[in-house]
JSON list of C-alpha atoms in Angstrom, two decimals:
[
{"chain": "A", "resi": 1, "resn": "UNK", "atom": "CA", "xyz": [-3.26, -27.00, -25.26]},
{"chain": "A", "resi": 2, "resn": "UNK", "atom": "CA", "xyz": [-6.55, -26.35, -25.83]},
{"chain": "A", "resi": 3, "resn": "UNK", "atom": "CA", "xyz": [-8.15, -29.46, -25.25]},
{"chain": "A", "resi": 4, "resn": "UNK", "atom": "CA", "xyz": [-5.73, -30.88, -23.27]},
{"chain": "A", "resi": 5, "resn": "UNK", "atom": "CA", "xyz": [-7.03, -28.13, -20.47]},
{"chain": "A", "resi": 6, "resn": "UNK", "atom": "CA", "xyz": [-10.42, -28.70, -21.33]},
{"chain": "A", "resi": 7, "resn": "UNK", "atom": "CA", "xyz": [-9.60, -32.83, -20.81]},
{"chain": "A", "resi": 8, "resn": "UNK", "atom": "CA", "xyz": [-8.07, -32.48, -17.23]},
{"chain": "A", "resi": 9, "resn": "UNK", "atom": "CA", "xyz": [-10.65, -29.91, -16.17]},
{"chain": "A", "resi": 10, "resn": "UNK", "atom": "CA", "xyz": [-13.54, -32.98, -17.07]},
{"chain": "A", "resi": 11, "resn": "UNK", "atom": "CA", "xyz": [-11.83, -35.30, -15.23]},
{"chain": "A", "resi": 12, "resn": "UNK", "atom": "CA", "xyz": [-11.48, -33.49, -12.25]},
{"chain": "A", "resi": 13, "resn": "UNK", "atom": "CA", "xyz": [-15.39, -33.16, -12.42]},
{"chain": "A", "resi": 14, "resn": "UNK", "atom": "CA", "xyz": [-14.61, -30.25, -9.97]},
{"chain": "A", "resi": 15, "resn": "UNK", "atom": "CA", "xyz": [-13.53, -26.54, -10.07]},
{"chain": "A", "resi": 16, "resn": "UNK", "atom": "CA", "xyz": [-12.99, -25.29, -6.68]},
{"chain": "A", "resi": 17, "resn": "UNK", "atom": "CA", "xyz": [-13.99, -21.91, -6.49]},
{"chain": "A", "resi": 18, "resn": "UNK", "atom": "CA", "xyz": [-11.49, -19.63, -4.07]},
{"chain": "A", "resi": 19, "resn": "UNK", "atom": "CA", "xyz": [-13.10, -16.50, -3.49]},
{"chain": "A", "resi": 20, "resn": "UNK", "atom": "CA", "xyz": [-12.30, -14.03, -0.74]},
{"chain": "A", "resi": 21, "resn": "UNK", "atom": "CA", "xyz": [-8.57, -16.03, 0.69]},
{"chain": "A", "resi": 22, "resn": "UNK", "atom": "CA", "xyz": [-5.79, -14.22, 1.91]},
{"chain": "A", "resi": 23, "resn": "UNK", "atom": "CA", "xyz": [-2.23, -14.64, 0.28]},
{"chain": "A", "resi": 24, "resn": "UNK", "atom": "CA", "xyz": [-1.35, -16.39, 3.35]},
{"chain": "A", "resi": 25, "resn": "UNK", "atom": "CA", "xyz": [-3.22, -18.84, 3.55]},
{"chain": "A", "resi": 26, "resn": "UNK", "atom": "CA", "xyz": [-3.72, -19.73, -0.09]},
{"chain": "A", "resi": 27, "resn": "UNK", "atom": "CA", "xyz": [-1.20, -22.49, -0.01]},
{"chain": "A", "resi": 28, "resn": "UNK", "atom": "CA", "xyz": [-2.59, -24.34, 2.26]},
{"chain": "A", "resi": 29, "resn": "UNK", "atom": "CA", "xyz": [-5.94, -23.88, 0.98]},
{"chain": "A", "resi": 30, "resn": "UNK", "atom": "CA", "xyz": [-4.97, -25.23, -2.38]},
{"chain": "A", "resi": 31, "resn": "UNK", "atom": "CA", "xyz": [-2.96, -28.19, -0.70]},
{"chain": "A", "resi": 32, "resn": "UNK", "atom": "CA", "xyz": [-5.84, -29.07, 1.36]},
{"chain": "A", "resi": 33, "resn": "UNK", "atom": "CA", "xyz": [-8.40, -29.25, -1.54]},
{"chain": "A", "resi": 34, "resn": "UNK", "atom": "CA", "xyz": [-6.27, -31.16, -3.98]},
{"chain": "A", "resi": 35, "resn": "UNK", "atom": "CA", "xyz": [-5.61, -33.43, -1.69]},
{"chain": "A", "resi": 36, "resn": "UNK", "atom": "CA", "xyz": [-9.63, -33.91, -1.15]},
{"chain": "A", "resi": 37, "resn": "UNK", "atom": "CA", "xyz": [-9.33, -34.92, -4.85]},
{"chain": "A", "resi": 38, "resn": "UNK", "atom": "CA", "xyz": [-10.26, -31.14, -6.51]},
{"chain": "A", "resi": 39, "resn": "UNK", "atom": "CA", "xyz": [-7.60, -30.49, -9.16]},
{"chain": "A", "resi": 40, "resn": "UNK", "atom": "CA", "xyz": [-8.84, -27.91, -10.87]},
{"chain": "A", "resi": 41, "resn": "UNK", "atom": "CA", "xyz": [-8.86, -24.39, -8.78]},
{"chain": "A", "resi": 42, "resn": "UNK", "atom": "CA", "xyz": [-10.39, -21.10, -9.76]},
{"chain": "A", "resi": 43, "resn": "UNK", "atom": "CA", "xyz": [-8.73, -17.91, -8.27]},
{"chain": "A", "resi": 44, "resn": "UNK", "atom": "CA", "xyz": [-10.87, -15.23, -8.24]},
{"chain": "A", "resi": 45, "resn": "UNK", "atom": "CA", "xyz": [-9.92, -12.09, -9.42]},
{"chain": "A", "resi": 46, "resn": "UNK", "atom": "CA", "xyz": [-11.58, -9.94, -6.89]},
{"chain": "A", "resi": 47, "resn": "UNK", "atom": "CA", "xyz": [-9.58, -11.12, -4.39]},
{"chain": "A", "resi": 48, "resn": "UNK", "atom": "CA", "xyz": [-7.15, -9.70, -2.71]},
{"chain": "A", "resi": 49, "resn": "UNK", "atom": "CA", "xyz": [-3.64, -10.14, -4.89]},
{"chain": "A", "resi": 50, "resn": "UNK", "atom": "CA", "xyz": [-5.08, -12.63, -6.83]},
{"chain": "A", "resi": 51, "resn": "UNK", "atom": "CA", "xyz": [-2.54, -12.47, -10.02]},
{"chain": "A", "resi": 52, "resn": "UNK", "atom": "CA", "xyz": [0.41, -12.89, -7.12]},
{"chain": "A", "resi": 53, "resn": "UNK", "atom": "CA", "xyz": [-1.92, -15.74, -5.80]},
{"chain": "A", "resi": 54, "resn": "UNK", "atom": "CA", "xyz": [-2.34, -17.39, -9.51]},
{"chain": "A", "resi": 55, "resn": "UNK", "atom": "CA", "xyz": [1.71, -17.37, -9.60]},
{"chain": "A", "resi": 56, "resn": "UNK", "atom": "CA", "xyz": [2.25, -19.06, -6.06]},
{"chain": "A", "resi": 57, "resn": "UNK", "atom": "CA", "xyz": [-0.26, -21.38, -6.46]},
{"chain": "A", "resi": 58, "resn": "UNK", "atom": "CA", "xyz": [1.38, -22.32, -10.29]},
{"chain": "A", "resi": 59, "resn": "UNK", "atom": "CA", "xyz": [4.45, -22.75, -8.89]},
{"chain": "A", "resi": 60, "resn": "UNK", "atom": "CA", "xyz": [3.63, -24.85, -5.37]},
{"chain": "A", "resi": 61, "resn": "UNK", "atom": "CA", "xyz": [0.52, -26.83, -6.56]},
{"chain": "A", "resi": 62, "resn": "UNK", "atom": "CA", "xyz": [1.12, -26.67, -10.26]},
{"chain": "A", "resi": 63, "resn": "UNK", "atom": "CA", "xyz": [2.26, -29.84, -11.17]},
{"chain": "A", "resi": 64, "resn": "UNK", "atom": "CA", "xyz": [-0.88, -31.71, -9.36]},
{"chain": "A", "resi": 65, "resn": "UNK", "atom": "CA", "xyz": [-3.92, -28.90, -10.52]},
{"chain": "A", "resi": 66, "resn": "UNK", "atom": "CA", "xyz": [-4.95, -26.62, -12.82]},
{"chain": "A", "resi": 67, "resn": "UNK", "atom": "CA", "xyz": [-4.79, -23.13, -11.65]},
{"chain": "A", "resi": 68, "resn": "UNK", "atom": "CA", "xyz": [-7.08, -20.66, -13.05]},
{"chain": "A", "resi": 69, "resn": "UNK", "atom": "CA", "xyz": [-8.92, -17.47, -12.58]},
{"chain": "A", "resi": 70, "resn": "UNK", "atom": "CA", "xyz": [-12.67, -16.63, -12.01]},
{"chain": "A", "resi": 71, "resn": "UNK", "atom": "CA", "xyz": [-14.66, -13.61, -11.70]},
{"chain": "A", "resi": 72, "resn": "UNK", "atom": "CA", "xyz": [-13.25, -11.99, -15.00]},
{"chain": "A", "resi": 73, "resn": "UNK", "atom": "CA", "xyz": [-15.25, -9.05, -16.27]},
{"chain": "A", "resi": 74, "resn": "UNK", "atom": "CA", "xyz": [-12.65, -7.61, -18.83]},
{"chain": "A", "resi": 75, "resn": "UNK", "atom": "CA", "xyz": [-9.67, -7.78, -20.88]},
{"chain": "A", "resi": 76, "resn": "UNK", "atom": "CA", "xyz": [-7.53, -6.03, -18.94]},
{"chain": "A", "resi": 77, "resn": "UNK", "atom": "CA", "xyz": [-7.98, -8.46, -16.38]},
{"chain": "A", "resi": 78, "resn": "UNK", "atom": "CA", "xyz": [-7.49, -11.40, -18.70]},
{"chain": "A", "resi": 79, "resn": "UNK", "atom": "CA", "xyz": [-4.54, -10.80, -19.95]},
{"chain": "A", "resi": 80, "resn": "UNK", "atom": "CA", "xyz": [-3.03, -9.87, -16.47]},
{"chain": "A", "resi": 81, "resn": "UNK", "atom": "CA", "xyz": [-4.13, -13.37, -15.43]},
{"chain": "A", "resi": 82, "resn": "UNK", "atom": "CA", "xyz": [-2.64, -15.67, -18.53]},
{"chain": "A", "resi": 83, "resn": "UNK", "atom": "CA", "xyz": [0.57, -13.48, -17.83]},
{"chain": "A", "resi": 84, "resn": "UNK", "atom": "CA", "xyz": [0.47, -14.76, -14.31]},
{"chain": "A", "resi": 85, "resn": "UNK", "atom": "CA", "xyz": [-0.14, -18.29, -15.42]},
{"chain": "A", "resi": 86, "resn": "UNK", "atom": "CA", "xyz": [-3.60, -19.22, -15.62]},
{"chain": "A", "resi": 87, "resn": "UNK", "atom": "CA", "xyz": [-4.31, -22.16, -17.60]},
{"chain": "A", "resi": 88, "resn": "UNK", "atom": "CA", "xyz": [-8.35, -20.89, -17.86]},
{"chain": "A", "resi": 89, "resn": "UNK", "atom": "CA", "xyz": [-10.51, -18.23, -17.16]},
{"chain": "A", "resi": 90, "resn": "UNK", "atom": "CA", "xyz": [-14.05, -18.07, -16.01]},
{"chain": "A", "resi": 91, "resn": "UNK", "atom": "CA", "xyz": [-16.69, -15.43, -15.95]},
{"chain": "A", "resi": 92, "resn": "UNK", "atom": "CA", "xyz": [-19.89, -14.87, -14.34]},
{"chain": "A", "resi": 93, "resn": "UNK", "atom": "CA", "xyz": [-21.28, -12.84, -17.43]},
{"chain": "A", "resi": 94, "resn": "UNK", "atom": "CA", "xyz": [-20.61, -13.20, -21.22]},
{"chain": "A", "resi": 95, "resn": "UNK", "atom": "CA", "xyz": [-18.38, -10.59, -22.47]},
{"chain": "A", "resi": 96, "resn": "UNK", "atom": "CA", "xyz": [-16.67, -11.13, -26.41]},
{"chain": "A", "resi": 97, "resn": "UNK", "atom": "CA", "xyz": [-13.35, -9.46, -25.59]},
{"chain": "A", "resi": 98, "resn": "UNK", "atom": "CA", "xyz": [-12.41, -11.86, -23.39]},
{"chain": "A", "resi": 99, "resn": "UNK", "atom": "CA", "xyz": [-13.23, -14.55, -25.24]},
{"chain": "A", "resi": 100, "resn": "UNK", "atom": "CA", "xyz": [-11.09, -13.10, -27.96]},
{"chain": "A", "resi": 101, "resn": "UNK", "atom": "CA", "xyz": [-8.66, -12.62, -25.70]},
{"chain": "A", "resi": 102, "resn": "UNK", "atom": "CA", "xyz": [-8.68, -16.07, -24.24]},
{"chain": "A", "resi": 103, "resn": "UNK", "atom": "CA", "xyz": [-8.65, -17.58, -28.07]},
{"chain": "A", "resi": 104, "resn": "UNK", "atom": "CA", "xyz": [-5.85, -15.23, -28.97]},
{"chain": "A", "resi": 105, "resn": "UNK", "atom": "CA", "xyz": [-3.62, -16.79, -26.42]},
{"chain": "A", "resi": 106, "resn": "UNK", "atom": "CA", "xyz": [-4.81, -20.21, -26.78]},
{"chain": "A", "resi": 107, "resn": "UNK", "atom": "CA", "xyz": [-6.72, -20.40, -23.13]},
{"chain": "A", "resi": 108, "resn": "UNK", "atom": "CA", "xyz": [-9.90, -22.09, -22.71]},
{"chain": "A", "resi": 109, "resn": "UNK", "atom": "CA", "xyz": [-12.83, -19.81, -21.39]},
{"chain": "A", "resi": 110, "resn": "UNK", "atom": "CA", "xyz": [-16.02, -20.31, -19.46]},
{"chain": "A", "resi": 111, "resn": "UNK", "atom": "CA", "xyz": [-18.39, -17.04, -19.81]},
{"chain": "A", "resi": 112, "resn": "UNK", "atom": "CA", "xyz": [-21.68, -17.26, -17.66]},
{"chain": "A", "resi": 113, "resn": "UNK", "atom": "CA", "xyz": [-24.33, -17.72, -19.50]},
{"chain": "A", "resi": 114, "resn": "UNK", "atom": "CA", "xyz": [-27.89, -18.66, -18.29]},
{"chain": "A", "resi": 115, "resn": "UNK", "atom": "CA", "xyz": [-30.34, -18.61, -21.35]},
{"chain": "A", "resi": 116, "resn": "UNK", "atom": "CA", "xyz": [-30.29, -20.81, -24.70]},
{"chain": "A", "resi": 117, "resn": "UNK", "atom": "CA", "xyz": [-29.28, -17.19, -26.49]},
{"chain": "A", "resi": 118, "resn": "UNK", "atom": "CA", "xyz": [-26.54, -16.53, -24.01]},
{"chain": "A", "resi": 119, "resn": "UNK", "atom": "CA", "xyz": [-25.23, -20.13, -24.25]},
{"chain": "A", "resi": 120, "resn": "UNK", "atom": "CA", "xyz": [-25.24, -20.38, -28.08]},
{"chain": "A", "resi": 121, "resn": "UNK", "atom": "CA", "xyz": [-23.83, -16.36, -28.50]},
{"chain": "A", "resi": 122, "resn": "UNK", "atom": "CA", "xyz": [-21.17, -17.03, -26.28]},
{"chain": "A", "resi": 123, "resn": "UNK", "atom": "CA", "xyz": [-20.19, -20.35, -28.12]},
{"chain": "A", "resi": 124, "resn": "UNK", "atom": "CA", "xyz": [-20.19, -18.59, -31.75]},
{"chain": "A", "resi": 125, "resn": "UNK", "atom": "CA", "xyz": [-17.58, -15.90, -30.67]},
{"chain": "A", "resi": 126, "resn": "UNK", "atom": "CA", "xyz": [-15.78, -18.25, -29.45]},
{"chain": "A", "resi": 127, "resn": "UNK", "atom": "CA", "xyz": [-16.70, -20.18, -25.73]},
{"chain": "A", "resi": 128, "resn": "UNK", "atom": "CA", "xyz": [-14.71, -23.44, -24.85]},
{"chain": "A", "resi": 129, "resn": "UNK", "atom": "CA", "xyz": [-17.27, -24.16, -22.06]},
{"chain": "A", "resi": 130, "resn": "UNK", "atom": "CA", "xyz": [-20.48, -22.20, -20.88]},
{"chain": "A", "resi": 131, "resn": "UNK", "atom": "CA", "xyz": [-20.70, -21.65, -17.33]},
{"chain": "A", "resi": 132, "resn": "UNK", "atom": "CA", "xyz": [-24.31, -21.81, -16.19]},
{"chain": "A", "resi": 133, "resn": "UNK", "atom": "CA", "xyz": [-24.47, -19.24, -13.42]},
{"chain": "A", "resi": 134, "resn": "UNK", "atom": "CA", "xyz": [-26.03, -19.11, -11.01]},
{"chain": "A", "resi": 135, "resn": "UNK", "atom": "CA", "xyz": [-27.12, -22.73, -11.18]},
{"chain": "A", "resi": 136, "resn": "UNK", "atom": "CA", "xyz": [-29.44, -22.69, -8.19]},
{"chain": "A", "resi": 137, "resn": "UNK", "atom": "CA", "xyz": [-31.81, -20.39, -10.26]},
{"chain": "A", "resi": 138, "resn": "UNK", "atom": "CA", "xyz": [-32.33, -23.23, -12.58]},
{"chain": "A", "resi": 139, "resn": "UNK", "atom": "CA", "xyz": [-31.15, -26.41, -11.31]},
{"chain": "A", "resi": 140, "resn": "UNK", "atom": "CA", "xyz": [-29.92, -29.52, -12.71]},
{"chain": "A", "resi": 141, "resn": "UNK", "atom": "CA", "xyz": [-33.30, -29.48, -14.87]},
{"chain": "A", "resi": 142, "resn": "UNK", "atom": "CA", "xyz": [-32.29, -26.11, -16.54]},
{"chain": "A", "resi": 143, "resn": "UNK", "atom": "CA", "xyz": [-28.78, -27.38, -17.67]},
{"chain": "A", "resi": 144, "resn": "UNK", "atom": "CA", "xyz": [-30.55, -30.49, -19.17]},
{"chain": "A", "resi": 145, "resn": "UNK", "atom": "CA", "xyz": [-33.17, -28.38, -21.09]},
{"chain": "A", "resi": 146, "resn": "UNK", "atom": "CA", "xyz": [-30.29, -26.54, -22.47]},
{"chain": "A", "resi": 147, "resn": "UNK", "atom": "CA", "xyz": [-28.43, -29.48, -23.68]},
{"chain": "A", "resi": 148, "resn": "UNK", "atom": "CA", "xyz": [-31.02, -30.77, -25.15]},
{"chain": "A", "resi": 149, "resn": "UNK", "atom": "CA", "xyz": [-30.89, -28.59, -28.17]},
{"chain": "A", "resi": 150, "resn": "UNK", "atom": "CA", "xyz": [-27.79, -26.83, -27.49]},
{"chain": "A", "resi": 151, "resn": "UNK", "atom": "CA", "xyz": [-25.91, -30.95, -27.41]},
{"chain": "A", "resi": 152, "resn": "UNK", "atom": "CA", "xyz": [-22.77, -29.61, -28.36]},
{"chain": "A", "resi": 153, "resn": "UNK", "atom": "CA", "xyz": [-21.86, -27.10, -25.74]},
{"chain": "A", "resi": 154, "resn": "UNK", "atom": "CA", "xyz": [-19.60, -28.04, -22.68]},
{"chain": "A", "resi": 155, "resn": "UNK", "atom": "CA", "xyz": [-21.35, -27.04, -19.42]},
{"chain": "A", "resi": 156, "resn": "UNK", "atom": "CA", "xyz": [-19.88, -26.12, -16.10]},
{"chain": "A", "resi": 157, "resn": "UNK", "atom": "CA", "xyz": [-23.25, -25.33, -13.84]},
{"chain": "A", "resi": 158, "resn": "UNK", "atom": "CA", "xyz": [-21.47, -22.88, -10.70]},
{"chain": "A", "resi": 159, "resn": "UNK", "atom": "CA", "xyz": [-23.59, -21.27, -7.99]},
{"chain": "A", "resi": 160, "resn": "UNK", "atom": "CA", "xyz": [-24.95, -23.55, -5.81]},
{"chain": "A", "resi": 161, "resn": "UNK", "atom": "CA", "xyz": [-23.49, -26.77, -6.13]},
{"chain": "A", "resi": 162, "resn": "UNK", "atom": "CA", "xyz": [-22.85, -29.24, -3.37]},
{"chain": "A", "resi": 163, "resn": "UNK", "atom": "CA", "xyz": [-22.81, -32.65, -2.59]},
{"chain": "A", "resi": 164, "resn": "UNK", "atom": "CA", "xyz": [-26.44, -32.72, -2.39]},
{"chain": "A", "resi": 165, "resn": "UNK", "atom": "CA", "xyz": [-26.63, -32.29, -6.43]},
{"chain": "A", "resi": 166, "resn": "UNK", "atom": "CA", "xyz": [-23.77, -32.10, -8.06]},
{"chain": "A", "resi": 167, "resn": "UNK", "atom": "CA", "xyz": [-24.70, -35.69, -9.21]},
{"chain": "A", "resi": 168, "resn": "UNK", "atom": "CA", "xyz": [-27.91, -34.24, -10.49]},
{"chain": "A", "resi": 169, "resn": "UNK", "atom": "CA", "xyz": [-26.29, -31.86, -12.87]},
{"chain": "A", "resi": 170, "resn": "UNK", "atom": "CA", "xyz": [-23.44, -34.39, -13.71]},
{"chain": "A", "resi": 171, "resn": "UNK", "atom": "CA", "xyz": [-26.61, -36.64, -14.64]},
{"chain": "A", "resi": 172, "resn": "UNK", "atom": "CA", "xyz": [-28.18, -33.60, -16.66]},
{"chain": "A", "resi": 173, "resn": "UNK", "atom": "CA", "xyz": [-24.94, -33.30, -19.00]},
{"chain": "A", "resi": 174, "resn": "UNK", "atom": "CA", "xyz": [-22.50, -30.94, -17.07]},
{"chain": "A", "resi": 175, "resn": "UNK", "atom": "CA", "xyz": [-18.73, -31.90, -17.88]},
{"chain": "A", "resi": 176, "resn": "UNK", "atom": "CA", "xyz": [-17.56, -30.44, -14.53]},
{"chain": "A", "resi": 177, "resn": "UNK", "atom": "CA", "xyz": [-19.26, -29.04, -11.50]},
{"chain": "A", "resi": 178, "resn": "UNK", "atom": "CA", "xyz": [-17.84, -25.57, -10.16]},
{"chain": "A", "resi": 179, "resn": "UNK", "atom": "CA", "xyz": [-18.07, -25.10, -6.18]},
{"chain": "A", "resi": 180, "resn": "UNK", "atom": "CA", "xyz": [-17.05, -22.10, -4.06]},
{"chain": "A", "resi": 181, "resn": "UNK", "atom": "CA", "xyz": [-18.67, -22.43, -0.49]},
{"chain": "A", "resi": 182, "resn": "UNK", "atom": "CA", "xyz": [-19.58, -26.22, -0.50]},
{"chain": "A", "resi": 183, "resn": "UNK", "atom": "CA", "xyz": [-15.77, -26.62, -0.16]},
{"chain": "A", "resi": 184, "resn": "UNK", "atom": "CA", "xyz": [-14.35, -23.36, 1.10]},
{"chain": "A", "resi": 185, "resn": "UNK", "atom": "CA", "xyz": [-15.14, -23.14, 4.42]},
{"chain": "A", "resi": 186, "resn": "UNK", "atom": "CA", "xyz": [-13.75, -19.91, 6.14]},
{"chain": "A", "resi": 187, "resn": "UNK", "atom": "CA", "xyz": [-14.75, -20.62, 9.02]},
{"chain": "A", "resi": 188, "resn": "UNK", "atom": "CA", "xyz": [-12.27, -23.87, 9.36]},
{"chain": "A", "resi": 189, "resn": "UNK", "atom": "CA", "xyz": [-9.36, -21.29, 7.20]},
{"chain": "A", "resi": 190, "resn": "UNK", "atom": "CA", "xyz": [-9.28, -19.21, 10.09]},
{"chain": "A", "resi": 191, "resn": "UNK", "atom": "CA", "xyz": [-9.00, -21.95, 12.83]},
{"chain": "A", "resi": 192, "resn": "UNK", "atom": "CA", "xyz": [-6.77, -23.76, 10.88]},
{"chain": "A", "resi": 193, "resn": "UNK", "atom": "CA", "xyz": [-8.82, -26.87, 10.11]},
{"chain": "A", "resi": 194, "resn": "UNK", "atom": "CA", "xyz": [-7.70, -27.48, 6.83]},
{"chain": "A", "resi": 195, "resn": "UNK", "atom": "CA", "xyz": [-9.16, -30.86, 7.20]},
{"chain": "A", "resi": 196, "resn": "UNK", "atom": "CA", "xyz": [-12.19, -30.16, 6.71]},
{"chain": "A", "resi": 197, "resn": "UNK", "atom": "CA", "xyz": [-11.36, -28.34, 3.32]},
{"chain": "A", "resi": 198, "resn": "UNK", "atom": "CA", "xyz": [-10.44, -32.08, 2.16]},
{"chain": "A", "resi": 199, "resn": "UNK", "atom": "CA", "xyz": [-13.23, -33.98, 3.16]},
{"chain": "A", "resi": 200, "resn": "UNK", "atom": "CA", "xyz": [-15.56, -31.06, 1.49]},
{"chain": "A", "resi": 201, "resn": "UNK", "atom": "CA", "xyz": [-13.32, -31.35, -1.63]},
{"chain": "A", "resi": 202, "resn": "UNK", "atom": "CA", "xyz": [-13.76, -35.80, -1.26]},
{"chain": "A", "resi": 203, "resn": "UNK", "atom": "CA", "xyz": [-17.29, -35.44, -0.46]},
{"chain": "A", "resi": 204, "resn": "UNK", "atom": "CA", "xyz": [-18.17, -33.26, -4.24]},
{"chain": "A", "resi": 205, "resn": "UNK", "atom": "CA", "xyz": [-15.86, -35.58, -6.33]},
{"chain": "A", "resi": 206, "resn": "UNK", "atom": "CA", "xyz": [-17.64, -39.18, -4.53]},
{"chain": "A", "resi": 207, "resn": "UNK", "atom": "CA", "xyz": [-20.78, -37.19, -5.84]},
{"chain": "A", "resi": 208, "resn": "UNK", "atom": "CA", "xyz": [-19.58, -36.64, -9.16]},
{"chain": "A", "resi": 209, "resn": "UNK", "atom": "CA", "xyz": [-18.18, -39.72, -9.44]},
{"chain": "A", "resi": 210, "resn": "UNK", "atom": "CA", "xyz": [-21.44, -41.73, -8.02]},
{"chain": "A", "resi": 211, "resn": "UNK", "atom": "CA", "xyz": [-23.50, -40.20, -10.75]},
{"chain": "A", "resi": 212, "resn": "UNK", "atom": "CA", "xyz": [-20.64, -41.48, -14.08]},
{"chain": "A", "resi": 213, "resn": "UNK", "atom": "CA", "xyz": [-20.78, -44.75, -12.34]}
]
């Protein structure tokens, strides 16, 4: 289950990061970016009813995305979210019991890392994927001076990201980009232009995908 996560989340080349939308609206939101070509989507879990978000979006948008849960700081909070569905979990820091927990249930994890020591502590107890956070205080040259020793780790660079240089870290070794307000434009939520959602969604993956080809 694992790796078969860990396999769709790559080839979406894109986590869309929803931080900060209403239940109402989160539908739409999700339809709007997966059909921009994002199908992997990252609930955070400081927003407002996130776990009830996690199960709407499982059921409505489930069978086209991964749906997942970001901004995890604790246990608690982890295993409220894999009870609500979410097929990963992502933090901005590195804390062990939520890897454990995450391993116990068979979920892949993404702490935040930003050093070499970080990276490589997080992977021993346990790490699926190391998400470099924030990205823009390193760039695409800090993820590729971390995979060059550390070769073996997954990277997901998040803070950011856009379709300015999400190439750039794609080209630096990152399995996935993760994106919050390059696609998530609140603005456009609240006058309904859910358009616009897609072509920010289409405009990270042609990035992504420019820099593989």
């Amino acid at each position: 289950m694992v790796n078969d996560t860990l396999q769709r989340i790559e080839e979406a080349g894109v986590v869309a990061v929803l931080r900060g939308v209403e239940p109402d609206t989160v539908e739409q939101v999700a339809e709007a970016i997966v059909e921009g070509g994002v199908t992997a989507l990252e609930v955070t879990a400081d927003s407002h009813d996130a776990m009830d978000m996690i199960e709407t979006l499982t059921e409505t948008v489930g069978d086209d995305a991964l749906v997942g849960v970001g901004t995890v700081l604790d246990s608690e909070t982890t295993r409220a979210a894999i009870a609500a569905g979410a097929e990963f979990v992502v933090c901005p820091t590195f804390d062990r019991g939520v890897v454990e927990t995450c391993n116990r249930y068979g979920v892949p994890v993404a702490p935040g890392v930003f050093t070499p020591t970080e990276a490589q502590q997080a992977y021993e107890a346990g790490a699926d994927v190391v998400k470099v956070f924030p990205a823009k205080s390193g760039g695409p040259g800090h993820v590729s001076a971390l995979k060059g020793p550390l070769g073996h780790l997954n990277v997901i660079p998040t803070g950011g990201v856009g379709p300015s240089n999400a190439g750039e870290y794609v080209e630096a070794g990152a399995m996935a980009v993760g994106a919050g307000g390059a696609i998530l434009d609140h603005d456009a939520v609240d006058a309904g232009d859910y358009e616009q959602l897609t072509e920010n969604a289409a405009a990270l993956v042609r990035a992504v995908e420019d820099a593989r080809n």
